[in-house]
């Protein structure tokens, strides 16, 4: 593993390199640059000092406990069935504070005891556990009144699989104004030294009551407007509880959505982490679970095997708190009193986990000192493995970015050096050389005009829509599928095909017009996925009818037989049961997928067209600038013949300035 301070060293070098580069541009009045924007974009993560890791997973995966264990401090609330869906940012800082932004725009800053304040802000009271809190909060934030909210109650409950009384909805809305809904939390605390350059984001739980995947997805696919539209998130840790079904549909769909929405950015930037790794249900089947994780997530989402990791947050939490307490855990009797902040239930659980460890050490004749116990526990918790992998990724990513940044600056310096030398040649040799270079520039302008015509022909709305002609017939072909599973698979293939078409199209454009497209940000467009589970539920409702249940016959007396036993009875069937017409269910399901798929694809293609217009605008402006700049500069030299020595002095000064910066930058590669 590399030196954990590599990021800070690179950051210092970027500061110096960019400063020298920008000062040089200003000093020599260097206005035109094909790579200046890219250079500044690449420098931003270093200048901001942030490498952003988002933590995403189901509530049951123990996300808050995981993050607390990762940073070594119990900041995020744990032990609640449900919490609200705000985004929480954790940033390293010498000073401690928490800034909360509420739905009404109000901001509050807390300096002391803010962990407890955060618990109050995001924890959902137990009486509201059965409510789809985050859907209701969204309606409250959207200024919907109680009547409008209640009108949407049935649809939301179908979507979220919840059911509760209207009175409970009314009560929650009455006690939850916008001013009480925390939408964003930024926590500044001192983080361990190894987290230099990290920024950790806690995202809303996947598959939580209220279905809040969209909030998380928006974060993961967002661009940082303050950072030249660069991706807001650099890497994503997908959490999954090791004892839960790894084929869980909501977790798998979310992971797939993340990968598709992030596009190329997702490759090599996803980690899959299994939690609760000390539980026997996981340990007994560990190899099989890891193998399935590799098949489901590794190969499909391009997650390398070394980034599929298992950890135990609960044990790591104990290690952190036990070390901070300063107590001696060599004697098991220390467990008679719980550590501060631990509930009796959690303390009993950790005691049960540690009892076998003490017995094993004693049987092996080993001492039960703090160092031995903590060493054994850290091997089980495996957070050191996770931190190493994250830091390796951080250093590799930033080192590659740093090298690219330095190479671009070096290319720029060589390009400008060559241009200054050519200008010196033109001024020194007089009119004939200037005329020669103007003629060369005019020939180049003809070529640039041809480039522009070629681009304008290729980057039309009609040309783009032609690329996506396959969509409509392939959506129509969904009607030929025999099962819902086949429809789902075919629809996902259509999405994949469209994403690849867009990717290949813009990669070709950028390659063909590379010199003029430096300012263009080739960010992948988000192709929203359909909620297949909800569509299937709705299709089943429409395909379900009540029929007589002939398996539950009853008899009733129709005529008494007097003193004899000849009573007359008739058989009847008072009970009904649900009967599903599976053919109709398939038709209903397919019809919605086709209809909604067309709507989503139309929006997606419109986005591609708009993106292409942006590319055309940027490229055309840069072509026009390049066409005029060289000739205008040469004509200026022609008009300054009487000041030849003065012009040459300025140009030679520029040449020396460039060489001086090159010498300084060479030091960073040593």
Tab-separated table of C-alpha atoms in Angstrom, residues 272-513:
chain	number	residue	atom	x	y	z
A	272	UNK	CA	-19.492	-4.274	-3.152
A	273	UNK	CA	-19.318	-4.728	0.633
A	274	UNK	CA	-21.076	-7.471	2.589
A	275	UNK	CA	-21.770	-6.579	6.226
A	276	UNK	CA	-22.490	-8.682	9.354
A	277	UNK	CA	-19.531	-10.907	8.459
A	278	UNK	CA	-19.189	-12.470	11.937
A	279	UNK	CA	-22.730	-13.922	11.953
A	280	UNK	CA	-22.722	-17.750	11.630
A	281	UNK	CA	-25.351	-17.586	8.855
A	282	UNK	CA	-22.760	-15.732	6.778
A	283	UNK	CA	-19.599	-17.543	7.906
A	284	UNK	CA	-21.079	-20.998	7.258
A	285	UNK	CA	-21.863	-20.120	3.638
A	286	UNK	CA	-19.214	-17.462	3.029
A	287	UNK	CA	-17.577	-19.034	-0.046
A	288	UNK	CA	-20.922	-19.597	-1.783
A	289	UNK	CA	-22.129	-16.071	-0.983
A	290	UNK	CA	-18.895	-14.513	-2.298
A	291	UNK	CA	-19.103	-16.642	-5.438
A	292	UNK	CA	-22.687	-15.492	-6.105
A	293	UNK	CA	-21.671	-11.889	-5.400
A	294	UNK	CA	-18.896	-12.216	-7.969
A	295	UNK	CA	-21.331	-13.559	-10.579
A	296	UNK	CA	-24.151	-11.107	-9.840
A	297	UNK	CA	-22.162	-7.944	-9.250
A	298	UNK	CA	-18.546	-8.539	-10.230
A	299	UNK	CA	-18.906	-9.691	-13.822
A	300	UNK	CA	-22.124	-7.862	-14.619
A	301	UNK	CA	-21.109	-4.486	-13.144
A	302	UNK	CA	-17.346	-4.701	-13.749
A	303	UNK	CA	-16.477	-4.798	-10.040
A	304	UNK	CA	-13.022	-6.400	-9.623
A	305	UNK	CA	-12.831	-9.405	-7.295
A	306	UNK	CA	-10.603	-7.515	-4.845
A	307	UNK	CA	-13.375	-4.917	-4.412
A	308	UNK	CA	-15.941	-7.476	-3.274
A	309	UNK	CA	-15.222	-7.318	0.457
A	310	UNK	CA	-16.900	-8.559	3.642
A	311	UNK	CA	-16.698	-6.684	6.962
A	312	UNK	CA	-18.345	-6.587	10.373
A	313	UNK	CA	-19.332	-3.060	11.422
A	314	UNK	CA	-20.617	-4.138	14.830
A	315	UNK	CA	-17.267	-5.576	15.906
A	316	UNK	CA	-15.416	-2.585	14.459
A	317	UNK	CA	-17.659	-0.280	16.468
A	318	UNK	CA	-16.704	-2.164	19.618
A	319	UNK	CA	-12.983	-1.971	18.774
A	320	UNK	CA	-13.202	1.814	18.325
A	321	UNK	CA	-15.206	2.430	21.504
A	322	UNK	CA	-13.165	-0.031	23.577
A	323	UNK	CA	-9.870	1.604	22.594
A	324	UNK	CA	-11.248	5.072	23.338
A	325	UNK	CA	-12.442	3.935	26.772
A	326	UNK	CA	-8.891	3.068	27.877
A	327	UNK	CA	-10.214	0.059	29.801
A	328	UNK	CA	-8.441	-3.266	30.248
A	329	UNK	CA	-10.375	-6.048	28.486
A	330	UNK	CA	-7.995	-8.853	29.442
A	331	UNK	CA	-10.544	-10.026	32.042
A	332	UNK	CA	-14.011	-11.022	30.688
A	333	UNK	CA	-15.604	-9.641	33.877
A	334	UNK	CA	-15.164	-6.147	32.378
A	335	UNK	CA	-18.246	-6.931	30.295
A	336	UNK	CA	-20.513	-6.714	33.321
A	337	UNK	CA	-20.817	-2.965	32.603
A	338	UNK	CA	-21.671	-1.651	29.138
A	339	UNK	CA	-19.535	0.997	27.459
A	340	UNK	CA	-21.022	4.482	27.175
A	341	UNK	CA	-23.515	4.719	24.315
A	342	UNK	CA	-24.215	0.981	24.154
A	343	UNK	CA	-27.696	-0.392	24.767
A	344	UNK	CA	-28.093	-3.494	26.932
A	345	UNK	CA	-29.216	-5.435	23.866
A	346	UNK	CA	-26.121	-4.456	21.819
A	347	UNK	CA	-23.820	-5.047	24.784
A	348	UNK	CA	-25.250	-8.529	25.278
A	349	UNK	CA	-24.723	-9.257	21.577
A	350	UNK	CA	-21.055	-8.179	21.653
A	351	UNK	CA	-20.513	-10.157	24.851
A	352	UNK	CA	-21.899	-13.276	23.148
A	353	UNK	CA	-19.594	-12.715	20.183
A	354	UNK	CA	-16.495	-12.283	22.370
A	355	UNK	CA	-17.048	-15.206	24.770
A	356	UNK	CA	-15.861	-17.818	22.219
A	357	UNK	CA	-12.796	-15.653	21.492
A	358	UNK	CA	-11.693	-15.682	25.143
A	359	UNK	CA	-12.224	-19.437	25.308
A	360	UNK	CA	-10.221	-20.006	22.121
A	361	UNK	CA	-7.290	-17.879	23.349
A	362	UNK	CA	-7.237	-19.710	26.671
A	363	UNK	CA	-7.348	-23.124	24.974
A	364	UNK	CA	-4.411	-22.079	22.773
A	365	UNK	CA	-2.499	-20.887	25.815
A	366	UNK	CA	-2.384	-17.301	24.547
A	367	UNK	CA	-2.645	-14.237	26.738
A	368	UNK	CA	-5.919	-12.307	26.753
A	369	UNK	CA	-4.369	-8.850	26.582
A	370	UNK	CA	-5.943	-5.867	24.870
A	371	UNK	CA	-3.506	-6.080	21.961
A	372	UNK	CA	-4.242	-9.791	21.398
A	373	UNK	CA	-8.012	-9.353	21.671
A	374	UNK	CA	-8.146	-6.283	19.457
A	375	UNK	CA	-5.821	-7.948	16.936
A	376	UNK	CA	-8.128	-10.957	16.658
A	377	UNK	CA	-11.196	-8.738	16.400
A	378	UNK	CA	-9.654	-6.527	13.700
A	379	UNK	CA	-8.981	-9.669	11.653
A	380	UNK	CA	-12.697	-10.474	11.900
A	381	UNK	CA	-13.924	-6.906	11.312
A	382	UNK	CA	-11.679	-6.522	8.198
A	383	UNK	CA	-12.019	-2.724	8.070
A	384	UNK	CA	-8.253	-2.495	7.575
A	385	UNK	CA	-8.711	-4.475	4.329
A	386	UNK	CA	-11.468	-2.133	3.178
A	387	UNK	CA	-9.464	1.011	4.013
A	388	UNK	CA	-6.448	-0.337	2.118
A	389	UNK	CA	-8.572	-0.990	-0.971
A	390	UNK	CA	-10.176	2.455	-0.798
A	391	UNK	CA	-6.842	4.195	-0.337
A	392	UNK	CA	-5.284	2.199	-3.171
A	393	UNK	CA	-8.151	3.294	-5.371
A	394	UNK	CA	-7.815	6.897	-4.204
A	395	UNK	CA	-4.098	6.982	-4.898
A	396	UNK	CA	-4.372	5.210	-8.263
A	397	UNK	CA	-7.202	7.465	-9.385
A	398	UNK	CA	-5.570	10.687	-8.296
A	399	UNK	CA	-2.123	9.669	-9.508
A	400	UNK	CA	-3.527	8.894	-12.959
A	401	UNK	CA	-5.389	12.215	-12.978
A	402	UNK	CA	-2.258	14.041	-11.828
A	403	UNK	CA	-0.157	12.456	-14.585
A	404	UNK	CA	-2.748	13.343	-17.218
A	405	UNK	CA	-2.904	16.909	-15.898
A	406	UNK	CA	0.865	17.320	-16.028
A	407	UNK	CA	1.038	15.820	-19.533
A	408	UNK	CA	-1.611	18.246	-20.775
A	409	UNK	CA	0.247	21.229	-19.314
A	410	UNK	CA	3.459	19.957	-20.881
A	411	UNK	CA	1.715	19.562	-24.275
A	412	UNK	CA	0.337	23.093	-23.985
A	413	UNK	CA	3.768	24.524	-23.219
A	414	UNK	CA	5.320	22.706	-26.182
A	415	UNK	CA	2.516	23.884	-28.455
A	416	UNK	CA	2.907	27.502	-27.418
A	417	UNK	CA	6.694	27.249	-27.516
A	418	UNK	CA	6.456	26.042	-31.130
A	419	UNK	CA	4.090	28.872	-32.021
A	420	UNK	CA	6.349	31.540	-30.448
A	421	UNK	CA	9.359	30.126	-32.308
A	422	UNK	CA	7.402	30.308	-35.570
A	423	UNK	CA	6.379	33.891	-34.788
A	424	UNK	CA	10.023	34.785	-34.108
A	425	UNK	CA	10.889	33.300	-37.511
A	426	UNK	CA	8.137	35.362	-39.202
A	427	UNK	CA	9.191	38.661	-37.569
A	428	UNK	CA	12.914	38.025	-38.148
A	429	UNK	CA	12.557	37.178	-41.859
A	430	UNK	CA	10.096	39.944	-42.680
A	431	UNK	CA	7.298	40.237	-45.232
A	432	UNK	CA	8.118	37.181	-47.329
A	433	UNK	CA	7.991	34.840	-44.320
A	434	UNK	CA	4.848	36.502	-42.983
A	435	UNK	CA	3.161	36.148	-46.402
A	436	UNK	CA	4.221	32.491	-46.541
A	437	UNK	CA	2.756	31.756	-43.103
A	438	UNK	CA	-0.476	33.642	-43.942
A	439	UNK	CA	-0.847	31.468	-47.059
A	440	UNK	CA	-0.309	28.333	-44.937
A	441	UNK	CA	-2.918	29.594	-42.475
A	442	UNK	CA	-5.412	30.217	-45.287
A	443	UNK	CA	-4.894	26.647	-46.543
A	444	UNK	CA	-5.461	25.400	-43.003
A	445	UNK	CA	-8.653	27.482	-42.821
A	446	UNK	CA	-10.002	25.705	-45.896
A	447	UNK	CA	-9.405	22.415	-44.146
A	448	UNK	CA	-11.094	23.755	-41.020
A	449	UNK	CA	-14.139	24.741	-43.086
A	450	UNK	CA	-14.331	21.187	-44.397
A	451	UNK	CA	-14.105	19.895	-40.823
A	452	UNK	CA	-16.965	22.161	-39.802
A	453	UNK	CA	-19.160	21.058	-42.739
A	454	UNK	CA	-18.468	17.433	-41.881
A	455	UNK	CA	-19.444	18.048	-38.255
A	456	UNK	CA	-22.630	19.906	-39.188
A	457	UNK	CA	-23.696	16.996	-41.396
A	458	UNK	CA	-22.963	14.421	-38.741
A	459	UNK	CA	-24.399	16.258	-35.737
A	460	UNK	CA	-27.966	16.885	-36.901
A	461	UNK	CA	-31.141	16.007	-35.044
A	462	UNK	CA	-32.152	13.720	-37.934
A	463	UNK	CA	-28.815	11.888	-37.874
A	464	UNK	CA	-29.124	11.238	-34.158
A	465	UNK	CA	-32.729	10.045	-34.340
A	466	UNK	CA	-31.712	7.687	-37.143
A	467	UNK	CA	-29.250	6.048	-34.740
A	468	UNK	CA	-32.167	5.174	-32.460
A	469	UNK	CA	-34.517	3.813	-35.162
A	470	UNK	CA	-34.169	0.367	-33.593
A	471	UNK	CA	-36.054	1.421	-30.434
A	472	UNK	CA	-39.658	1.412	-31.662
A	473	UNK	CA	-39.605	-1.969	-33.475
A	474	UNK	CA	-37.738	-3.622	-30.600
A	475	UNK	CA	-40.237	-2.256	-28.074
A	476	UNK	CA	-43.058	-3.521	-30.302
A	477	UNK	CA	-41.385	-6.940	-30.406
A	478	UNK	CA	-41.859	-7.231	-26.633
A	479	UNK	CA	-45.393	-8.441	-27.435
A	480	UNK	CA	-43.903	-11.670	-28.817
A	481	UNK	CA	-42.300	-12.622	-25.512
A	482	UNK	CA	-43.806	-15.558	-23.650
A	483	UNK	CA	-43.108	-14.551	-20.050
A	484	UNK	CA	-42.697	-11.435	-17.917
A	485	UNK	CA	-39.085	-12.451	-17.282
A	486	UNK	CA	-38.436	-12.434	-21.046
A	487	UNK	CA	-40.055	-8.989	-21.394
A	488	UNK	CA	-37.874	-7.591	-18.590
A	489	UNK	CA	-34.683	-9.032	-20.071
A	490	UNK	CA	-35.518	-7.777	-23.577
A	491	UNK	CA	-36.324	-4.270	-22.311
A	492	UNK	CA	-33.019	-4.083	-20.404
A	493	UNK	CA	-31.220	-5.101	-23.606
A	494	UNK	CA	-32.903	-2.205	-25.440
A	495	UNK	CA	-31.667	0.208	-22.724
A	496	UNK	CA	-28.141	-1.229	-22.909
A	497	UNK	CA	-28.154	-0.921	-26.696
A	498	UNK	CA	-29.259	2.732	-26.530
A	499	UNK	CA	-26.631	3.643	-23.936
A	500	UNK	CA	-23.932	2.029	-26.088
A	501	UNK	CA	-25.182	3.891	-29.190
A	502	UNK	CA	-24.894	7.231	-27.368
A	503	UNK	CA	-21.503	6.336	-25.920
A	504	UNK	CA	-20.025	5.244	-29.272
A	505	UNK	CA	-21.513	8.242	-31.097
A	506	UNK	CA	-19.966	10.850	-28.809
A	507	UNK	CA	-16.672	8.982	-28.495
A	508	UNK	CA	-16.408	9.104	-32.307
A	509	UNK	CA	-17.340	12.797	-32.407
A	510	UNK	CA	-14.765	13.685	-29.772
A	511	UNK	CA	-12.081	11.629	-31.494
A	512	UNK	CA	-12.781	13.186	-34.922
A	513	UNK	CA	-12.950	16.759	-33.599
